[in-house]
PDB file of C-alpha atoms in Angstrom:
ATOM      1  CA  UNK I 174     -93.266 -51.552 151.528  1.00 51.00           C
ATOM      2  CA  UNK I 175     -92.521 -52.784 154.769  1.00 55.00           C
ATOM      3  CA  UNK I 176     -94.177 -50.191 157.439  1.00 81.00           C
ATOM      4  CA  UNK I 177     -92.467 -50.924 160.616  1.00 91.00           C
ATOM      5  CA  UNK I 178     -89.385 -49.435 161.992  1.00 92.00           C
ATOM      6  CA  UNK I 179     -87.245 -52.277 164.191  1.00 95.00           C
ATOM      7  CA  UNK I 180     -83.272 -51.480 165.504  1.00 96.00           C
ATOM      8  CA  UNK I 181     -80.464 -53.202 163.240  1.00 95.00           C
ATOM      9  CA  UNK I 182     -79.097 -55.346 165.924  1.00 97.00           C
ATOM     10  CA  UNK I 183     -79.261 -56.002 169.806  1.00 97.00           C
ATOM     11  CA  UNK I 184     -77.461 -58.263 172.104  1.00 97.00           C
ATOM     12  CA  UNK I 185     -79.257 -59.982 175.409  1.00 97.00           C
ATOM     13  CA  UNK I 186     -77.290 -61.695 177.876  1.00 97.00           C
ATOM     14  CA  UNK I 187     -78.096 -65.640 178.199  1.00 97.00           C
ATOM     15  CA  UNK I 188     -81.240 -66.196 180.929  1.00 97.00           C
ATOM     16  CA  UNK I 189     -81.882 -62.329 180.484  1.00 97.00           C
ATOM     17  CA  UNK I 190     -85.204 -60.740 178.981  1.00 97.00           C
ATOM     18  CA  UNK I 191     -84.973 -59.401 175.592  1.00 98.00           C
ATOM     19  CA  UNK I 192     -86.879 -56.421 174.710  1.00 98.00           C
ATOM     20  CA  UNK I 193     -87.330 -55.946 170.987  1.00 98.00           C
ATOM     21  CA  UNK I 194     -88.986 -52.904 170.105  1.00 97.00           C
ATOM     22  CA  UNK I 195     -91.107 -52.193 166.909  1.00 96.00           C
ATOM     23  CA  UNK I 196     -92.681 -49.216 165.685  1.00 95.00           C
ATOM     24  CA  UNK I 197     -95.281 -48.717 163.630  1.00 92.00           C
ATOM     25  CA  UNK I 198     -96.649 -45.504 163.617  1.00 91.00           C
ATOM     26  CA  UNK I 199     -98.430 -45.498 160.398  1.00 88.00           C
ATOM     27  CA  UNK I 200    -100.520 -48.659 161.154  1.00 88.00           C
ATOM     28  CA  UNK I 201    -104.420 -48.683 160.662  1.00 85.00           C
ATOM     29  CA  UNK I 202    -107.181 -49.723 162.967  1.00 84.00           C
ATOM     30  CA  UNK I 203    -107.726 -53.296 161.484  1.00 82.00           C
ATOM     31  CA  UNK I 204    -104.260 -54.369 161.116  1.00 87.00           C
ATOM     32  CA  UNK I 205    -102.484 -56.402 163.311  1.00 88.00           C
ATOM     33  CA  UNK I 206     -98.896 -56.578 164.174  1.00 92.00           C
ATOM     34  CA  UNK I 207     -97.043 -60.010 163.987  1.00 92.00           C
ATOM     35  CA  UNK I 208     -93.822 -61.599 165.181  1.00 95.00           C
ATOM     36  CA  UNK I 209     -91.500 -63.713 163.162  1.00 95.00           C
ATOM     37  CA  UNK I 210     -87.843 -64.960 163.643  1.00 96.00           C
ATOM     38  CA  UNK I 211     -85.201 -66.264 161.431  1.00 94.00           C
ATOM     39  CA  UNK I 212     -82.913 -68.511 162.743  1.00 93.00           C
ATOM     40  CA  UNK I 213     -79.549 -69.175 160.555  1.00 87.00           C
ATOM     41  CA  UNK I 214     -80.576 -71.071 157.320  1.00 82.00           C
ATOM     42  CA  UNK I 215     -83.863 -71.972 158.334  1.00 88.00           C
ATOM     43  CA  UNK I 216     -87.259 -70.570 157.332  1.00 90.00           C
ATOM     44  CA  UNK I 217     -88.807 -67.868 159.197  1.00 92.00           C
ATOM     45  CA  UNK I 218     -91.024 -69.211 162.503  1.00 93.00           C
ATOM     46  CA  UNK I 219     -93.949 -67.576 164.091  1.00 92.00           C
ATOM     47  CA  UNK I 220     -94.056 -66.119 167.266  1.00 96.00           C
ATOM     48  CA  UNK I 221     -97.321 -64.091 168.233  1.00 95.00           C
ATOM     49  CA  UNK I 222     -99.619 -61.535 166.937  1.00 91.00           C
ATOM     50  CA  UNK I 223    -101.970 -59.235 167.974  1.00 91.00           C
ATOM     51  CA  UNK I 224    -104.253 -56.283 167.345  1.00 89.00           C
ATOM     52  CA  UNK I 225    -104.146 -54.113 170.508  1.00 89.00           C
ATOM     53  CA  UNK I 226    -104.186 -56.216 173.458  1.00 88.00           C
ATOM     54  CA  UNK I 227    -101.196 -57.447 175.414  1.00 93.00           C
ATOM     55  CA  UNK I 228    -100.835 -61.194 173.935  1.00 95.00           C
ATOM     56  CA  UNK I 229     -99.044 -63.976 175.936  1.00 96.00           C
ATOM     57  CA  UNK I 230     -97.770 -67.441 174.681  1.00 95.00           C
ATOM     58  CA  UNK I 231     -95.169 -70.266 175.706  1.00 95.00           C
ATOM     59  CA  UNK I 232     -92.965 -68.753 173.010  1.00 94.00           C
ATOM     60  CA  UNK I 233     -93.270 -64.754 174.031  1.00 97.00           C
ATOM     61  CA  UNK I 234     -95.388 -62.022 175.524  1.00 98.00           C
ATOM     62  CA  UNK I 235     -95.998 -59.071 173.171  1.00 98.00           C
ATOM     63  CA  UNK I 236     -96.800 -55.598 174.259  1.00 97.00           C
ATOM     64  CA  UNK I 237     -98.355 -52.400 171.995  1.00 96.00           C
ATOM     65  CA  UNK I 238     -98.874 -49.261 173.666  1.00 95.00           C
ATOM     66  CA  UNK I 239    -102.481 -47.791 173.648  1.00 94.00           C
ATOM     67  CA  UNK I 240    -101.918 -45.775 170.561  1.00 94.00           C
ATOM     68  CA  UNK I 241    -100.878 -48.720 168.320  1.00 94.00           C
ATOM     69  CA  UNK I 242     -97.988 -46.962 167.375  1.00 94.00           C
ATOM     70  CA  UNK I 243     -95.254 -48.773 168.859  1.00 95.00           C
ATOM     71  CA  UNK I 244     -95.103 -52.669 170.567  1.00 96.00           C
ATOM     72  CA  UNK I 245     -91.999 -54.661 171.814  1.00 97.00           C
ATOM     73  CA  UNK I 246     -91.535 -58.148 171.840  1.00 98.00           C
ATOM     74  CA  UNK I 247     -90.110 -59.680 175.469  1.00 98.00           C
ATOM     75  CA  UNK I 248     -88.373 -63.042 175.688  1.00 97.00           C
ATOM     76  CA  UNK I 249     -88.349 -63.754 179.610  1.00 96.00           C
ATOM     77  CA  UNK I 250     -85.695 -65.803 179.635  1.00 95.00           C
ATOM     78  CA  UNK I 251     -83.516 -65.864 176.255  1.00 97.00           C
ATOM     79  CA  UNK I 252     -81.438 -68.912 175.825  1.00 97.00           C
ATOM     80  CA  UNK I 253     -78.835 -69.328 173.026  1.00 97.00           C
ATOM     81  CA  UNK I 254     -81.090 -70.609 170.786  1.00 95.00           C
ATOM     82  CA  UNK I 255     -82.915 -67.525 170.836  1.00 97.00           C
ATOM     83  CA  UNK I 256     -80.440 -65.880 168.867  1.00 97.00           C
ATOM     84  CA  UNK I 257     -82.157 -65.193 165.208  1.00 97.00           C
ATOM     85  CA  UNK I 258     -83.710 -62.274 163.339  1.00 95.00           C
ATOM     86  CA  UNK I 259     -87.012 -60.899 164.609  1.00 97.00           C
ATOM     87  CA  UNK I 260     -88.992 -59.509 162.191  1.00 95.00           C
ATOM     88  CA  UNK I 261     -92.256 -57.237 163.032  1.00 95.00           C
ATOM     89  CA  UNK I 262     -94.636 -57.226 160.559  1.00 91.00           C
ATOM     90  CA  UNK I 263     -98.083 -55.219 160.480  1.00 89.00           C
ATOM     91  CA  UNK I 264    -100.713 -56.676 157.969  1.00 82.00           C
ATOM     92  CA  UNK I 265    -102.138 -54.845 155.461  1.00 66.00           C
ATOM     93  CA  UNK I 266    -106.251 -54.695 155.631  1.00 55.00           C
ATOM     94  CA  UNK I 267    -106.427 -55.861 152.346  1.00 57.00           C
ATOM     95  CA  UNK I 268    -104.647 -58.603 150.772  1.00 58.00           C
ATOM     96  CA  UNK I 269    -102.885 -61.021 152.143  1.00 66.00           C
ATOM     97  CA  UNK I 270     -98.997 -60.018 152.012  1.00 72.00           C
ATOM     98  CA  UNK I 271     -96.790 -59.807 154.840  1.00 77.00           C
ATOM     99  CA  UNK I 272     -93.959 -57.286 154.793  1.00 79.00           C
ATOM    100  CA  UNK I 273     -91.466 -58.837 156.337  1.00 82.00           C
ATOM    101  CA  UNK I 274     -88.416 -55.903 156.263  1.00 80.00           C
ATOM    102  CA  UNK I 275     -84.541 -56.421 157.399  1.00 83.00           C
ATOM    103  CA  UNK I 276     -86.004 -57.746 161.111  1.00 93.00           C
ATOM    104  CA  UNK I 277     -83.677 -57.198 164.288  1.00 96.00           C
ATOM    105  CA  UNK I 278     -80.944 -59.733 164.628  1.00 96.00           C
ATOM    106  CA  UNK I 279     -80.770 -60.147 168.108  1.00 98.00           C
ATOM    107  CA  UNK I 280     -77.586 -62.154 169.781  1.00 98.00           C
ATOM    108  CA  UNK I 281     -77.778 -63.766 172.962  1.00 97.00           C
ATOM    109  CA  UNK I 282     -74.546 -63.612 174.656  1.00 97.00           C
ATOM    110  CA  UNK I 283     -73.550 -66.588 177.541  1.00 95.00           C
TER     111      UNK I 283
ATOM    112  CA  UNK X 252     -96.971 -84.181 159.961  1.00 55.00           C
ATOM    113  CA  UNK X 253     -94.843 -83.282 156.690  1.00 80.00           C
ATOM    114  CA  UNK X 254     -93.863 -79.518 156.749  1.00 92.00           C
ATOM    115  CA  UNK X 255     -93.693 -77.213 153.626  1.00 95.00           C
ATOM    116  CA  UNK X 256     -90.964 -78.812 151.129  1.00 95.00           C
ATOM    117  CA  UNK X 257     -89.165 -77.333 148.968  1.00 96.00           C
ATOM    118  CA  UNK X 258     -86.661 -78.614 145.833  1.00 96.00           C
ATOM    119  CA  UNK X 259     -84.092 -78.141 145.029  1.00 97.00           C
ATOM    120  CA  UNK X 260     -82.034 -76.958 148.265  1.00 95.00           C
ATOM    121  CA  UNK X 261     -79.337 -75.542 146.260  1.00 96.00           C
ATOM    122  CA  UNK X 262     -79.697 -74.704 142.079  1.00 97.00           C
ATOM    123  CA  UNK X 263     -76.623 -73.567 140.754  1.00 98.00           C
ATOM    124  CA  UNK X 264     -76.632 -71.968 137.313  1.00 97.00           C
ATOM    125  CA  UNK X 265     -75.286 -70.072 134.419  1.00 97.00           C
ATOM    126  CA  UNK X 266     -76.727 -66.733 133.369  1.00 97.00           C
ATOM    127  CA  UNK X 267     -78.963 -66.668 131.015  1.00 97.00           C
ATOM    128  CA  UNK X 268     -80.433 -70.290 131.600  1.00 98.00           C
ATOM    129  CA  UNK X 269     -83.892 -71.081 133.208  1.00 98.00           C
ATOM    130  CA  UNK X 270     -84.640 -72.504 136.657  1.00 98.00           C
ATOM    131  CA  UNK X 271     -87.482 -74.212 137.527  1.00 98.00           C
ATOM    132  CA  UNK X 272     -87.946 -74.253 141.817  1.00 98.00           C
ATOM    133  CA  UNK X 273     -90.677 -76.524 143.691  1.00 97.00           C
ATOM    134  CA  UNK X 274     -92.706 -75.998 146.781  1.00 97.00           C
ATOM    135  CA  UNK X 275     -94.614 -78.679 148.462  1.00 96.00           C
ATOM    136  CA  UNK X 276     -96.957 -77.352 150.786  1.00 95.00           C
ATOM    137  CA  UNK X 277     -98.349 -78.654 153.249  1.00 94.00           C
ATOM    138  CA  UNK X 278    -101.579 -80.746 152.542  1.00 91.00           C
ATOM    139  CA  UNK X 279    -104.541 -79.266 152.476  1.00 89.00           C
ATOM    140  CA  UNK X 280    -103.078 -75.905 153.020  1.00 91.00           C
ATOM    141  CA  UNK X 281    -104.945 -73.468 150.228  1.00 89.00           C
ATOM    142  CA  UNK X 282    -102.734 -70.531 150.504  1.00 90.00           C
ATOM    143  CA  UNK X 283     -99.474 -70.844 148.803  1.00 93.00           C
ATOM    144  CA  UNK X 284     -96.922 -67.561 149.117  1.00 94.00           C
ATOM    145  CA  UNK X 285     -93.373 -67.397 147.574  1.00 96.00           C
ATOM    146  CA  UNK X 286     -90.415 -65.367 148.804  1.00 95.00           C
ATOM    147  CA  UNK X 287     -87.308 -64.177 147.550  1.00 95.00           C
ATOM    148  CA  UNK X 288     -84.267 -63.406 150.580  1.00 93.00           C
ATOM    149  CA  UNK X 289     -80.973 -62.083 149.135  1.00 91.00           C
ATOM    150  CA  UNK X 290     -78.063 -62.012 151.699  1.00 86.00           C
ATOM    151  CA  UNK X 291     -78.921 -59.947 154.281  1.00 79.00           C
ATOM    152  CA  UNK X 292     -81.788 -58.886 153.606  1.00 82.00           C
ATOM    153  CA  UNK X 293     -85.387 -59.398 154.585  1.00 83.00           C
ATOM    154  CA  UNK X 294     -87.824 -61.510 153.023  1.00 88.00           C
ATOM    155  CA  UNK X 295     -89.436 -60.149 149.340  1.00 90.00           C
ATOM    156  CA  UNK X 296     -93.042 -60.689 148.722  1.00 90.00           C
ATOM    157  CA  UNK X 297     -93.443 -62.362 144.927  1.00 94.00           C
ATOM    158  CA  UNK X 298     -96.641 -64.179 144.649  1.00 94.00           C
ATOM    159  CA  UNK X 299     -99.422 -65.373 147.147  1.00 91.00           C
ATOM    160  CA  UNK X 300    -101.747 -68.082 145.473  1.00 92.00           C
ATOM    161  CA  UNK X 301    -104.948 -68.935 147.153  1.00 88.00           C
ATOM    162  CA  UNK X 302    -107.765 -71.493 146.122  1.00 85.00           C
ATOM    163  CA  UNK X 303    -109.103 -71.131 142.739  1.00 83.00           C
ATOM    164  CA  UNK X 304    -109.001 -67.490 142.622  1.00 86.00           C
ATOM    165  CA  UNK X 305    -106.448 -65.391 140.907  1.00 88.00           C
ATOM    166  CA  UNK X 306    -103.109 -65.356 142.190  1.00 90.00           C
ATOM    167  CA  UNK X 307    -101.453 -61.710 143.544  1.00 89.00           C
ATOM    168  CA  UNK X 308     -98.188 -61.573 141.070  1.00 91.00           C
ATOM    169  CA  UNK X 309     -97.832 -57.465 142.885  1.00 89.00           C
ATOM    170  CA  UNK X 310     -94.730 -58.670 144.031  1.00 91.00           C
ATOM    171  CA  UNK X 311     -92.767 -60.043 140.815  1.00 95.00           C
ATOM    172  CA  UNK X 312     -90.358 -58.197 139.963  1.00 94.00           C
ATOM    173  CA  UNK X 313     -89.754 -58.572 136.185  1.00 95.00           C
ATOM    174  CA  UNK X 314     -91.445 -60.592 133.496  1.00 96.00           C
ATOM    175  CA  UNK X 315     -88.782 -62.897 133.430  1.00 97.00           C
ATOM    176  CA  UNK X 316     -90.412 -64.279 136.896  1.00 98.00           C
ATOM    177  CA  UNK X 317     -93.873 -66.587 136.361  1.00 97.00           C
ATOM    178  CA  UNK X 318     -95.386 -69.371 138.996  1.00 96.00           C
ATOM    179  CA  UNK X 319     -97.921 -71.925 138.848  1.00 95.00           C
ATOM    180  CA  UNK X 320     -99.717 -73.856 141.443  1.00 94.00           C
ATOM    181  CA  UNK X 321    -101.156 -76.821 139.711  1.00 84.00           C
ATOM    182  CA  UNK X 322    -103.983 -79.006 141.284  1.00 81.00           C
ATOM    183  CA  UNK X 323    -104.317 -76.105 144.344  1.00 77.00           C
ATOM    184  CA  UNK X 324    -101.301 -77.889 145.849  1.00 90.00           C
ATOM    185  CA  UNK X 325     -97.922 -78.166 144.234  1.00 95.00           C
ATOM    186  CA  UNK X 326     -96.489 -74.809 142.867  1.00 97.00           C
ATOM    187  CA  UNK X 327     -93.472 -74.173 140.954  1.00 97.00           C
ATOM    188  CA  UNK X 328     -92.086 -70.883 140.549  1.00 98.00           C
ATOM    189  CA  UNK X 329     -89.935 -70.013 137.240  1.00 98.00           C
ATOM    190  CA  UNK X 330     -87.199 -67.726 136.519  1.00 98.00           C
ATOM    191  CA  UNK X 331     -86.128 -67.510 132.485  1.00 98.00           C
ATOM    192  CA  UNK X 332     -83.044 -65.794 131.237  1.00 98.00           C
ATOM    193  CA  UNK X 333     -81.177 -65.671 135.122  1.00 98.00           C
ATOM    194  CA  UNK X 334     -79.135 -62.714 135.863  1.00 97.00           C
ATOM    195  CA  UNK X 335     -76.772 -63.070 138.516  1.00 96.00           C
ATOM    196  CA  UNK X 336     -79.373 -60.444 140.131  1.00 95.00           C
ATOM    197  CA  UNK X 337     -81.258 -63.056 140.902  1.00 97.00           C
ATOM    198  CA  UNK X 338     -78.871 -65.289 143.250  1.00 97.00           C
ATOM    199  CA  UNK X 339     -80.949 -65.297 146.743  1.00 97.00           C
ATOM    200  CA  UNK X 340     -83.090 -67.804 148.579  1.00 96.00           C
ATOM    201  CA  UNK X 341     -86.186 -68.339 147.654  1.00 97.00           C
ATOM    202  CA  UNK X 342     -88.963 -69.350 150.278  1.00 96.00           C
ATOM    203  CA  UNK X 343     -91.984 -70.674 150.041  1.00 96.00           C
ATOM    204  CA  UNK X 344     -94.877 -70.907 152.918  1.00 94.00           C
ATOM    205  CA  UNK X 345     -98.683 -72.234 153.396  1.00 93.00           C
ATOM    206  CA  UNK X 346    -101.034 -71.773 155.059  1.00 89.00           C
ATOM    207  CA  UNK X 347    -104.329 -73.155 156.041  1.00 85.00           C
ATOM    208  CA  UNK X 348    -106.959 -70.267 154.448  1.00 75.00           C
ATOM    209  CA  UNK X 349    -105.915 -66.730 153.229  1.00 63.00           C
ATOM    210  CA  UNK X 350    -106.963 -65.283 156.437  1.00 66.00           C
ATOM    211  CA  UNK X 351    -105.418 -67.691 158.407  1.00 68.00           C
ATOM    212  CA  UNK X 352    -102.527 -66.132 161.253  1.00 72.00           C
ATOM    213  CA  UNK X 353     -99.550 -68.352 160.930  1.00 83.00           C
ATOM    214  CA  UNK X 354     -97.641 -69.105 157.761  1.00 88.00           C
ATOM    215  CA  UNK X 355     -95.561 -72.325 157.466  1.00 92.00           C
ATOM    216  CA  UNK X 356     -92.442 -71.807 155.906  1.00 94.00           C
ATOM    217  CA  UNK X 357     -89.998 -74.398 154.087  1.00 94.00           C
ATOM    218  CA  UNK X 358     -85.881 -74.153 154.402  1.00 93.00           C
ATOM    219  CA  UNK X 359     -86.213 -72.384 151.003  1.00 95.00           C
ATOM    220  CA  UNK X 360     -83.851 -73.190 148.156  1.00 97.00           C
ATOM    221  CA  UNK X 361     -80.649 -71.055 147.636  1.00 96.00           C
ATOM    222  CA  UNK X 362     -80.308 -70.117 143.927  1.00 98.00           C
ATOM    223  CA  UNK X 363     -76.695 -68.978 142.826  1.00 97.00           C
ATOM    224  CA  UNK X 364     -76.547 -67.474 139.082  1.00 97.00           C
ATOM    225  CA  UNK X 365     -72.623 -67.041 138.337  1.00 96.00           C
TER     226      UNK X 365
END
């Protein structure tokens, strides 16, 4: 049962941020919310995680609010390449699944 | 380094017959997890194999579905009697320790049942 709540599809204009938002209201003190994408055809990538402090890497920064409940994804400077399906995943505090759901297909436009 | 592998990349194949698919992981890698993506859709959890210890099958969703990870490293997953249900890709990923952050995922293998 995925628990996070992620927009369909947005579009980002080439050299642009992209913003992906990701909520996860229901999400427990332990668990920590990851990033994935998808690009066409391939296998899914990691981006960044986190558990509730801002998290920077050369891929992506990722933000969650000071309730937990909600955390977006920024690419500072999307490129075409970036264009893929960004799933946000929290992990449960038990077991070892991740629930990937139907992710955010984001398009970056030249 | 070799990634996660996976055979075949395509499997066509009548309902009703078996498949047999094949993940490689990558070595050393003690965590094993297979995935099931039908068109469109996100990725389905099916079974996470780790060490010695019992795998998590929560995610299977019929009887018809069974995997095995021989040795701790090469795992094949099997799917008996094949509806056309069942036409999807099928992922598999590794990772280094069950608690580890990042898993490594193969290209998958696309299984059409006609």
């Amino acid at each position: 049962d995925a628990k996070t709540t992620q927009p369909t599809s947005m579009d980002c204009a080439e050299g642009r941020a992209a913003n992906l938002p990701c909520n996860h209201s229901t999400i427990s003190g332990n668990e920590y919310v990851y990033w994935y994408r998808q690009i066409h055809s391939q296998g899914p990538q990691y981006i960044i995680h986190g558990l509730k402090n801002n998290e920077t890497n050369e891929m992506a920064s990722l933000i969650i609010t000071e309730d937990r409940k909600s955390s977006t994804l920024i690419l500072p400077h999307a490129t075409l390449r970036d264009t893929a399906v960004y799933y946000c995943i929290v992990r449960p505090s038990t077991g070892n699944q991740f629930y990937f759901g139907t992710g955010t297909s984001l398009t970056v436009i030249p | 380094g070799a990634g996660v592998s996976q055979s075949p990349s395509n499997k066509v194949t009548e309902k009703g017959k078996d498949v047999e698919l094949r993940c490689d992981p990558i070595s050393g890698h003690t965590a094993l997890y297979w995935y099931r993506q039908s068109l469109g859709q996100g990725l389905e959890f099916l079974i996470y194999f780790q060490g010695n210890s019992a795998p998590d099958k929560s995610g299977l969703p019929s009887d018809r579905f069974s995997a095995e990870r021989t040795g701790g490293s090469v795992s094949t997953l099997t799917i008996q009697r094949t509806q056309q249900e069942d036409s999807a890709v099928y992922l598999c990923a590794s990772t280094p320790g069950w608690e580890y952050n990042e898993q490594f995922f193969g290209p998958g293998t696309r299984l059409t049942v006609l």
